[in-house]
XYZ file of C-alpha atoms in Angstrom:
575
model
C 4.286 10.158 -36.342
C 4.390 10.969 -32.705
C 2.308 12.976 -30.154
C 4.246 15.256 -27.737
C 1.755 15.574 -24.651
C 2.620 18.244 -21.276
C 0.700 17.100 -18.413
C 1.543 17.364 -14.389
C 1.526 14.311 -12.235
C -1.822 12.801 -11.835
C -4.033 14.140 -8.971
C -7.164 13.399 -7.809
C -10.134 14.779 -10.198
C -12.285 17.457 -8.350
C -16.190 17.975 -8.292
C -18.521 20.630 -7.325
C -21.197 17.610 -6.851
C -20.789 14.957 -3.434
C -18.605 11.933 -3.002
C -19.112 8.275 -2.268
C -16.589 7.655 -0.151
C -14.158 9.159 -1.675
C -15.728 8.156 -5.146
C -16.195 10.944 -7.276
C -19.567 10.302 -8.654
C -20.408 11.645 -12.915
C -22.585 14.779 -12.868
C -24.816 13.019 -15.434
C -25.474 10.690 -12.532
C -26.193 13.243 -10.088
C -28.381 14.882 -12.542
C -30.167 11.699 -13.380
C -31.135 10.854 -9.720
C -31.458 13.892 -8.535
C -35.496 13.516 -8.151
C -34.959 10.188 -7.245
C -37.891 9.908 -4.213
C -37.603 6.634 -2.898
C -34.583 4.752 -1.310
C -33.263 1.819 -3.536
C -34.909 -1.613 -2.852
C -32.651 -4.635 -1.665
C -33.540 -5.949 -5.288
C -32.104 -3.152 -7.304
C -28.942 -2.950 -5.179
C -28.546 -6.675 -5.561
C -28.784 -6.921 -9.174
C -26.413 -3.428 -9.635
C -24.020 -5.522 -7.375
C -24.024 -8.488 -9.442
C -23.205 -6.478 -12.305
C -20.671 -4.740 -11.501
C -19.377 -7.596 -10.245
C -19.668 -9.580 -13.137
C -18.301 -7.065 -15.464
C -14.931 -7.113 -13.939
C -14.804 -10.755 -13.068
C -15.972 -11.032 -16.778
C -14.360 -8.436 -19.219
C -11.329 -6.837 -16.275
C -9.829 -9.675 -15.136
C -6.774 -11.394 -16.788
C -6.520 -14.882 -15.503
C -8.406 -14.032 -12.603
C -6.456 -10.721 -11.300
C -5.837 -7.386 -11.803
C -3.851 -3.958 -12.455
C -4.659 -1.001 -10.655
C -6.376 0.837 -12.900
C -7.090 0.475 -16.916
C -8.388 3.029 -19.902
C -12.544 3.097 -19.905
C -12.273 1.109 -22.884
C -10.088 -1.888 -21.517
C -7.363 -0.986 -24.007
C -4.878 -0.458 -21.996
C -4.077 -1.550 -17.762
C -1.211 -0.756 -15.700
C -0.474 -0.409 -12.195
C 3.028 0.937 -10.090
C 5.680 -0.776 -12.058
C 3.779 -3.219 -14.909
C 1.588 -2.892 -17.398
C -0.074 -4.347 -20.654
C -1.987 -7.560 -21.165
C -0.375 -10.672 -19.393
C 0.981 -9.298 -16.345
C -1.192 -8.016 -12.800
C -0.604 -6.635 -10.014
C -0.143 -7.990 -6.559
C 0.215 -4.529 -4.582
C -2.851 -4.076 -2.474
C -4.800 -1.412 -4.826
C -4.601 -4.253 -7.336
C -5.434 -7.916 -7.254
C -5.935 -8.308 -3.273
C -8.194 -5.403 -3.184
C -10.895 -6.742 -5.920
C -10.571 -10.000 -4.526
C -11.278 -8.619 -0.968
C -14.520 -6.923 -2.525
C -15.541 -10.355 -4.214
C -15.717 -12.048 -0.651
C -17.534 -8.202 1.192
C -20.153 -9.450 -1.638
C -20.387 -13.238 -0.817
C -20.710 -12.425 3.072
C -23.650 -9.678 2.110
C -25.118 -11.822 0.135
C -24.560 -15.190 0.328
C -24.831 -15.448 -2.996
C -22.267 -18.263 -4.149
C -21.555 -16.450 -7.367
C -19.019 -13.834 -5.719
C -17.021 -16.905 -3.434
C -16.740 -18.286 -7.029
C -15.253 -14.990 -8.065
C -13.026 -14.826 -4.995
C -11.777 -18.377 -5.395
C -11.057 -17.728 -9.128
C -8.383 -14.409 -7.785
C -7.232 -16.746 -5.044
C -5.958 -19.421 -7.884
C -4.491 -16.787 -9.687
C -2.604 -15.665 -7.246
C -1.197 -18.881 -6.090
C -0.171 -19.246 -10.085
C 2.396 -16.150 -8.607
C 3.773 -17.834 -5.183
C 7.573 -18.033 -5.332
C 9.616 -20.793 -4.385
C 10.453 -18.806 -1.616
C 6.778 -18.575 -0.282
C 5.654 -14.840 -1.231
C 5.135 -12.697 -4.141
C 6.717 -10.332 -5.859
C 5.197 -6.782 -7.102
C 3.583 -9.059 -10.285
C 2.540 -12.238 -11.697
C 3.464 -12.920 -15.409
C 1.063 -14.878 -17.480
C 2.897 -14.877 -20.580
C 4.168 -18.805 -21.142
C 8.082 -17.482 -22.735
C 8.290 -14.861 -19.687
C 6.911 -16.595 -17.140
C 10.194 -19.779 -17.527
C 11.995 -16.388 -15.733
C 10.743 -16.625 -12.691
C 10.689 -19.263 -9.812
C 6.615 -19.687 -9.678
C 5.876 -22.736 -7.447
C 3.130 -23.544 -9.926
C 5.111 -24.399 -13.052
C 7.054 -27.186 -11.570
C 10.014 -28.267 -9.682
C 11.726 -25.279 -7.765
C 15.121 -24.625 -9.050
C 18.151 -22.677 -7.188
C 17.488 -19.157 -7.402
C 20.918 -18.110 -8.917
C 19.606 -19.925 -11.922
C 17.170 -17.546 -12.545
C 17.205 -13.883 -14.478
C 17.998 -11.278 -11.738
C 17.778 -13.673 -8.598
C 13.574 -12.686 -7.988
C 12.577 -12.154 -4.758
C 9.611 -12.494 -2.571
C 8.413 -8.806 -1.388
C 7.093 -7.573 2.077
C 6.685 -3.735 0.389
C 3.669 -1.934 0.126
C 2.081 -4.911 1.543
C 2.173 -7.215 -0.844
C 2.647 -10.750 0.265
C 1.213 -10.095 3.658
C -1.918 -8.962 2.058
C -2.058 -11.643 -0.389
C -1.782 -14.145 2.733
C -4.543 -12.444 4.568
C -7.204 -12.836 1.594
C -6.264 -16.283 0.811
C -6.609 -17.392 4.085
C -9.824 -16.070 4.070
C -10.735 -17.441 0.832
C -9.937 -20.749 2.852
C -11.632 -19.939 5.512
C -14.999 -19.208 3.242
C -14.304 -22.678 1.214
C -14.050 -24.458 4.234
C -10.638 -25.416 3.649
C -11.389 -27.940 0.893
C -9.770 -26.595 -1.624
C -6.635 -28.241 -1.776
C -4.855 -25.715 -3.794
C -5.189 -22.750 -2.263
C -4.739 -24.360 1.341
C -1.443 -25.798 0.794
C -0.300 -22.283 -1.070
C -1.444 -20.660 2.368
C -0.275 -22.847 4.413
C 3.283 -22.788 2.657
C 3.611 -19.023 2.961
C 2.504 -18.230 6.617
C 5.260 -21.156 7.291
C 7.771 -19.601 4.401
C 7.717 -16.530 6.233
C 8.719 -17.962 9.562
C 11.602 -19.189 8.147
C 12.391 -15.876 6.293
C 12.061 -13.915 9.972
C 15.378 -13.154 11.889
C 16.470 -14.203 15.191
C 15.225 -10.598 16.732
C 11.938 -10.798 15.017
C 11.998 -8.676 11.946
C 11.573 -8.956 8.392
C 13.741 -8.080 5.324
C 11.940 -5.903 2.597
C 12.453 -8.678 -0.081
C 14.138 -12.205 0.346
C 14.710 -15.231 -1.793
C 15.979 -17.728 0.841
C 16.090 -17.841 4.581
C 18.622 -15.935 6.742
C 21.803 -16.601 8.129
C 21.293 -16.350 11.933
C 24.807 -15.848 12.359
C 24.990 -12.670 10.524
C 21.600 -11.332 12.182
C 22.545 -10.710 16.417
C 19.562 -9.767 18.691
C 20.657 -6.500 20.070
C 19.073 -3.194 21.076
C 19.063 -0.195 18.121
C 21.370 2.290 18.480
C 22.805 5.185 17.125
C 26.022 4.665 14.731
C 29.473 6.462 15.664
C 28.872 8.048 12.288
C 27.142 7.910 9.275
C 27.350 9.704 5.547
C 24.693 12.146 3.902
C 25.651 10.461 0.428
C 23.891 7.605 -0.593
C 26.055 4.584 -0.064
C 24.180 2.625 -2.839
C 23.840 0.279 -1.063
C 21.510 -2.820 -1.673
C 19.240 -2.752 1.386
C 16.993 -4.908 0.757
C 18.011 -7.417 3.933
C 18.069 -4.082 6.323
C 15.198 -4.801 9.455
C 12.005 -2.709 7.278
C 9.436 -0.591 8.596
C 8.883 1.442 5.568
C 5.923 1.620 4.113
C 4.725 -0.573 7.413
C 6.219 -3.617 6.195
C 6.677 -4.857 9.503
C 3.602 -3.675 11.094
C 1.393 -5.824 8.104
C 3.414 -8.593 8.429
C 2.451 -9.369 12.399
C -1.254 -8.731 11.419
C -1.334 -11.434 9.043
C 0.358 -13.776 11.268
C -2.311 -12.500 13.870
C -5.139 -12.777 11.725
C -3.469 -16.423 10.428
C -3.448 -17.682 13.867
C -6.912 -16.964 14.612
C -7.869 -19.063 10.687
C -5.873 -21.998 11.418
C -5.682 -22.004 14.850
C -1.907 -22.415 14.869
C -0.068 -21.060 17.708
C 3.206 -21.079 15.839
C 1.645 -17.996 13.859
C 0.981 -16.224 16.784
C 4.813 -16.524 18.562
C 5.627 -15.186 14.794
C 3.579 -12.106 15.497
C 4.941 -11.632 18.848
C 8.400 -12.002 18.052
C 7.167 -9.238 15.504
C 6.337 -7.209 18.362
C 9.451 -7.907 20.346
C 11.314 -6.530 17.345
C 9.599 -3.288 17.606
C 10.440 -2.813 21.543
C 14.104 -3.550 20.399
C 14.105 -1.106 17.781
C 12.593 1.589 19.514
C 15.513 4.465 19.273
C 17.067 5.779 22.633
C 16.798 9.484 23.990
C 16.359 11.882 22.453
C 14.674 10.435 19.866
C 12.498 7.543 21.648
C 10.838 6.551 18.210
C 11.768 4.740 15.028
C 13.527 4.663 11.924
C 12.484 3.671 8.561
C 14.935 0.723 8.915
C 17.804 -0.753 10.525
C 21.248 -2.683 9.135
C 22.015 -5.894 11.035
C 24.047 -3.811 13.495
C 20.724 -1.856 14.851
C 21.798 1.498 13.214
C 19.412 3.326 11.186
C 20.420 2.879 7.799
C 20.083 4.002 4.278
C 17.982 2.359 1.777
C 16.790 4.299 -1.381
C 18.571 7.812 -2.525
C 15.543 9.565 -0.365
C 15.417 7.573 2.616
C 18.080 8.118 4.808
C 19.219 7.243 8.402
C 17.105 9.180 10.508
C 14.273 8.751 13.056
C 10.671 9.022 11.560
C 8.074 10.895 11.948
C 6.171 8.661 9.953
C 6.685 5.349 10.119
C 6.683 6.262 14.121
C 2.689 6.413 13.962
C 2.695 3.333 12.602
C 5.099 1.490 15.178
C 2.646 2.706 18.167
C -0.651 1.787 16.229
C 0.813 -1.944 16.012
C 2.099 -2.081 19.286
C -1.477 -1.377 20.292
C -2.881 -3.936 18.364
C -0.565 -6.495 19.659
C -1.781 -5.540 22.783
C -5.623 -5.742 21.948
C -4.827 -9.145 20.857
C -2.432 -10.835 23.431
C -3.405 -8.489 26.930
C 0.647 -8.157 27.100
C 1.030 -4.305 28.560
C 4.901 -4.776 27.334
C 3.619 -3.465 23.918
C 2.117 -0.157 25.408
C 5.405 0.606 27.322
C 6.852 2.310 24.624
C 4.469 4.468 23.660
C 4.005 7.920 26.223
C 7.931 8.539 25.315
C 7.805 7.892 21.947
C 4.605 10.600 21.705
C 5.744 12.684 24.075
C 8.817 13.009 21.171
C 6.705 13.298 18.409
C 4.431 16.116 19.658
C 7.529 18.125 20.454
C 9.258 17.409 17.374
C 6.358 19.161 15.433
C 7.082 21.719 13.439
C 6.407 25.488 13.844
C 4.058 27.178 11.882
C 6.285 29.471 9.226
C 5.319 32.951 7.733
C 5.499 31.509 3.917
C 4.969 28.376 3.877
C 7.119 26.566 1.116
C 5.261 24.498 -1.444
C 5.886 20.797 0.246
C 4.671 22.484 3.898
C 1.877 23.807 1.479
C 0.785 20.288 0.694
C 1.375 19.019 3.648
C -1.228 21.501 5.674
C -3.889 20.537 2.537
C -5.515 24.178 3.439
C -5.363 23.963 7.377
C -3.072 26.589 8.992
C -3.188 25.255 12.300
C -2.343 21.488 11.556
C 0.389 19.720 12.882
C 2.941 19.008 10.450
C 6.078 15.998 11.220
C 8.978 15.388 9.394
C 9.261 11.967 7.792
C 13.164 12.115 8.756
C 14.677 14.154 11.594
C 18.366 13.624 11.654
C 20.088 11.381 14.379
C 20.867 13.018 17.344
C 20.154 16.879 16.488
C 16.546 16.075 15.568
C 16.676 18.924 12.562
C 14.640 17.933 10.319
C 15.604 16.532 6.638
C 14.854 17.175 3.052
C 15.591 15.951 -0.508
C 15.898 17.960 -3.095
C 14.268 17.627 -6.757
C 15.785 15.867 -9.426
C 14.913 15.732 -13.503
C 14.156 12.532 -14.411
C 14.149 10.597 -17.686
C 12.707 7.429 -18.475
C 12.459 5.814 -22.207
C 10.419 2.624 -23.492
C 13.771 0.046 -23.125
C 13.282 0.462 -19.413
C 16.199 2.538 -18.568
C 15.591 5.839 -16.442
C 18.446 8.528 -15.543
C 18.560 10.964 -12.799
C 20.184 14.102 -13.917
C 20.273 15.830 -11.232
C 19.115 16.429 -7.216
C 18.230 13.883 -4.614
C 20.853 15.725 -2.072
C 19.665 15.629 1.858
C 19.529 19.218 3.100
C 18.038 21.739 5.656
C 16.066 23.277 3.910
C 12.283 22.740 2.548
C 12.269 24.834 -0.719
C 12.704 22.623 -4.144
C 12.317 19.012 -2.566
C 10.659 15.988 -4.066
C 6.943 15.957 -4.043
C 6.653 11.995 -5.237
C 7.542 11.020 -1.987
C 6.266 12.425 1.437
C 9.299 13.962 2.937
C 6.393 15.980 5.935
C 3.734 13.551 7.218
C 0.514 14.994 8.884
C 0.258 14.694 12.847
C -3.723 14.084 12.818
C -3.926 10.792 14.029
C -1.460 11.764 16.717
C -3.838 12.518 18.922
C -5.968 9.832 18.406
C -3.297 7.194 19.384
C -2.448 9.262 22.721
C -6.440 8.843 23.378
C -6.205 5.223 22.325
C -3.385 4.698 24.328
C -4.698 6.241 27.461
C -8.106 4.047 26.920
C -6.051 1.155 26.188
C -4.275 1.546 29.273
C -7.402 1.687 31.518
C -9.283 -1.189 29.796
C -9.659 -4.703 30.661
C -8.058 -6.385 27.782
C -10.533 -8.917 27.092
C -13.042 -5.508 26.834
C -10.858 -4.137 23.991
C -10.217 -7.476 21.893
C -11.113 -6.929 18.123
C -13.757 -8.902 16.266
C -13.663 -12.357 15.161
C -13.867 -11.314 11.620
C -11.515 -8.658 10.607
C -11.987 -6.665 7.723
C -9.882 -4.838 5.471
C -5.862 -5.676 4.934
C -3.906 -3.792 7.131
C -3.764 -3.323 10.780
C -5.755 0.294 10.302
C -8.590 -1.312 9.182
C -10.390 -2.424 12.338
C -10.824 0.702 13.794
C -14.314 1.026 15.761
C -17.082 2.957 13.618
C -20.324 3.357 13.857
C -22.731 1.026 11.552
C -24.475 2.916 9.223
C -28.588 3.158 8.576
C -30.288 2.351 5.496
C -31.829 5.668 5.441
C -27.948 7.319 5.949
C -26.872 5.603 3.042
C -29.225 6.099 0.755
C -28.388 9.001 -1.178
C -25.298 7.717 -1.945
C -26.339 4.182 -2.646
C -28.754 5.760 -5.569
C -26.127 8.073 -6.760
C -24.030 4.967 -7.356
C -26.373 2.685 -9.328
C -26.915 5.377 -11.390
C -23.359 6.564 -12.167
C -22.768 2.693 -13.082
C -22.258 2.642 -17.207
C -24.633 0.170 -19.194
C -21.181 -2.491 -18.749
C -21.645 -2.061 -15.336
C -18.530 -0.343 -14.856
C -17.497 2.898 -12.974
C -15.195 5.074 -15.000
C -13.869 8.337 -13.448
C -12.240 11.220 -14.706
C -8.272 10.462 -15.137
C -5.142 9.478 -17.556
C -2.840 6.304 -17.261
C -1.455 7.066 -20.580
C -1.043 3.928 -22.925
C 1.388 1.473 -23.694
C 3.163 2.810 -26.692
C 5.128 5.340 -24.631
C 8.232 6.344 -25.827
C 9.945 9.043 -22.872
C 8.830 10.530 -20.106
C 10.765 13.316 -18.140
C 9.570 15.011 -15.026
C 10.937 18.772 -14.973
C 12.668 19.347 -10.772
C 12.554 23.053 -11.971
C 11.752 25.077 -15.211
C 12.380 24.468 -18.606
C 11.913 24.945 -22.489
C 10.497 22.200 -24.632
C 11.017 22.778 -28.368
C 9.309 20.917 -31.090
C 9.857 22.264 -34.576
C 9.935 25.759 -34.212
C 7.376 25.937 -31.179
C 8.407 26.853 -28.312
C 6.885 25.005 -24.960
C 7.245 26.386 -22.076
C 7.461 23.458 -18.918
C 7.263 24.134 -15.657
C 8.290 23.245 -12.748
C 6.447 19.510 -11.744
C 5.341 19.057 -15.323
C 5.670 15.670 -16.528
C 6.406 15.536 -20.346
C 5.747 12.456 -22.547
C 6.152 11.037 -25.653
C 3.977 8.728 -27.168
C 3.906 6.926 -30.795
C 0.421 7.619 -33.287
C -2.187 10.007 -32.973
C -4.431 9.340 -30.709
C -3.567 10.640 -26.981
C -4.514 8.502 -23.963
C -7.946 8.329 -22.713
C -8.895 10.908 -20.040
C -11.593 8.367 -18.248
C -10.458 5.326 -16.251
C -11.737 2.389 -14.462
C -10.125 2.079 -10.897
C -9.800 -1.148 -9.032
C -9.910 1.180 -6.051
C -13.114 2.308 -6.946
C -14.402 -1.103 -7.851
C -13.971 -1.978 -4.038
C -15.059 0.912 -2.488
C -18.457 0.819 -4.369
C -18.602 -2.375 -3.816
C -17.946 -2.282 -0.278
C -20.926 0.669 0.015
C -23.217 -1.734 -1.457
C -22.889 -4.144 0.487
C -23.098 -2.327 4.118
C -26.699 -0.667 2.687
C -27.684 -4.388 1.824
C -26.723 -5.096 5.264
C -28.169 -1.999 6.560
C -31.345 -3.237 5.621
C -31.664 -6.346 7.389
């Protein structure tokens, strides 16, 4: 028998009660410690800490890492593209990102218990290091799978063509980069004596020199170095021409700033150089930088495009990123730059910058009547925001779209696109996976930065020794929180904690005996039987096997770290 379930996309549960950072905290909780009178005690927060802790390094973890997210009952995990038992995830919101909380705890505390738990993620992810010095999206634990992929661990690395599908290391979504930033840490906190995980380090920070071209970039995925020949240093361009079909190209060698591929990979070699004191890291970064002063786009569109071919020209690279100048990854460009500049004292990295604002605040775009439903999103409530496009088009700087498609994916793997995924003018009927409008908010607060930046000594506006977090965002000045701030929220926590020690939160990830899934670009009819469903537009339809539907509570990895993180700056709040 199967179960026919309608649901939309998942989105963020909401709550009439407060937040924890961005925690949604259980009403029972709320209700619980709501005549709570006194603030918790360093003991109590210590020994919720260690719980929670030890319930995922205990009954979460699979060989040490982790997915994403899993069902409240530990049936079921999955993150972006994996799921099931023997396979984690090495995107940031997954392994990294517990492992990252495990060493917050150990620096808190102290307590050797958590450096134990860090060490034990490090090892697993050095089970997943390539041949080629990175990671891909996953690590595979099963013994018959894992003879599929080049993992430096199980012996002797062969040529890559011998393996299924030629697998790649990845620089998206900030995979390997963060990876190398936590285990270097992890290092750093075992005092480099553990031989394992320092050679695995060591290996990638020097794989990834290798893997960087001639002009200082980085592909989006590799598998062996590059040909320098094929790769000139020039200045980027625009093309003679260029097509508004998808080529189909495979892009995954184009010069990447999507997703800030780029901009994460020169803060781990930043943050590497300042570990290891090894100035080779730091040229790596810089060459990094000089990269992003090449690539900076002429007038009239002094910015930056997702990513470039090997000629300089902003290029295609999925069926909903096309050549164009971006109002997104733009912001991202200029917040690097500025931390190259924090780092090194070099005022070369802020030259860019007042021409590539001074674009960006005039290629805003104007407040409309009837706002469609992506501008909808986009303003979150807040008429007056400023709004950019992720992709104004070369040259005329009109702003592009992509239009919706139906979708259908089934268990085997395959998924078909029926329909949509054409660029166009207009903003009606576009895909809402993918953020075709990016807010302008921190706009002004890198024209500030940029103007303080300018005026500063540089040795005044160096970061800290210890950096935090695994992207170059993370550093950003705030003020320390009091005990007594904190509190609240703190109390609210321990209490919302389950007797497991776990925090579950209102939210689906389905299960793993799905059978289809179809998202509906417009609307439709479902029939089953004789009953008549009507879908519409956004609604995700799937298909699973039995009779029980998924959970609706989860456990986030996520949330794991962020309530682990608020633990820890109350404990240090109170010293």
């Amino acid at each position: 028998m199967t179960r026919l379930l309608t649901a939309k996309p998942p989105v963020p549960a909401r709550s009439t009660g407060p937040r924890c950072r961005g925690v949604l905290l259980p009403l029972l909780a709320l209700c619980t410690l709501a005549s709570a009178q006194e603030s918790p005690q360093r003991e109590d927060v210590l020994q919720a800490l260690r719980k929670a802790a030890g319930f995922y390094r205990d009954q979460v973890a699979t060989h040490g890492a982790y997915h994403f997210a899993y069902a409240e009952d530990l049936s079921y995990g999955r993150s972006e593209g994996k799921e099931g038992p023997h396979t984690v995830e090495v995107q940031r919101e997954g392994t990294p990102l517990v492992g990252m909380a495990y060493l917050e705890a150990y620096a808190a505390t102290g307590d050797r218990y958590y450096l134990d738990a860090a060490r034990a993620t490090a090892l697993a992810i050095v089970s997943g290091q390539h041949c080629s010095g990175g990671w891909d999206y996953f690590i595979e634990f099963d013994p018959t799978e894992r003879k599929k992929f080049p993992y430096r661990t199980d012996g002797p690395c062969r040529d890559i063509t011998t393996y299924p599908g030629n697998p790649v290391t990845s620089l998206d979504d900030n995979e390997t980069q963060a990876v190398m930033r936590f285990l270097a840490r992890v290092d750093k906190a075992l005092g480099f004596k553990d031989p394992t995980i320092h050679e695995a380090t060591r290996y990638a920070f020097d794989s990834l020199i290798k893997a960087q071209y001639p002009n200082g970039a980085w592909p989006q995925r590799f598998n062996r170095p590059p040909d320098p020949a094929k790769h000139p240093v020039k200045q980027a361009s625009f093309p003679p021409s260029w097509s508004w079909k998808w080529p189909g190209s495979n892009y995954q060698s184009h010069y990447t700033f999507n997703d800030n591929s780029i901009s994460d990979m020169i803060d781990a070699f930043l943050e590497g150089a300042r570990i290891y004191n090894e100035p080779r890291y730091l040229a790596a970064a810089e060459k990094g930088g000089a990269f992003m002063l090449l690539a900076q786009m002429p007038e009239p569109q002094p910015a930056w495009a997702q990513q470039y071919d090997a000629n300089m020209f902003p290029a295609w690279a999925r069926n909903f990123e096309p050549p164009s100048v971006s109002g997104g990854e733009s912001q991202g460009v200029m917040r690097t730059l500025m931390v190259l500049y924090r780092e090194t004292g070099n005022r070369k990295y802020l030259e860019p910058l007042p021409r590539a604002i001074a674009y960006l605040k005039r290629s805003a775009l104007p407040p409309v009547e009837k706002p469609s439903e992506i501008r909808l999103r986009a303003l979150a409530g807040r008429p007056d925001r400023m709004v950019l496009a992720r992709f104004y088009e070369l040259q005329t700087n009109r702003p592009l779209y992509v239009t919706k498609g139906t979708r259908v994916s089934v268990k085997s793997g395959s998924s078909s696109l029926l329909d949509g995924y054409q660029l166009s003018y207009d903003d009606n009927s576009v895909i809402t996976h993918y953020g075709v409008l990016v807010n302008g908010d921190e706009l002004p607060a890198i024209e500030a930065e940029y103007e303080r930046l300018a005026k500063a000594d540089p040795a005044s506006v160096r970061r800290s020794d210890n950096l935090r977090g695994l992207s170059p965002w993370s550093e950003r000045p705030r003020a320390k929180p009091s005990a007594k701030a904190l509190a609240a929220q703190v109390a609210q926590l321990i209490g919302s904690m389950d007797p497991r020690g776990a925090w579950t939160e209102t939210g689906s990830i389905g299960k793993s005996d799905k059978i289809v899934q179809v998202f509906a670009a417009r609307e439709m009819v479902l029939k089953v039987g004789s009953q008549v469903i009507p879908v519409k537009e956004n609604d995700m339809i799937e298909l699973f096997q039995g009779k029980e539907p998924p959970r609706e509570r989860v456990i986030r990895s996520r949330t794991f770290a962020l309530n682990v993180d608020l633990l820890c700056d109350y404990l240090r709040a109170l010293q």
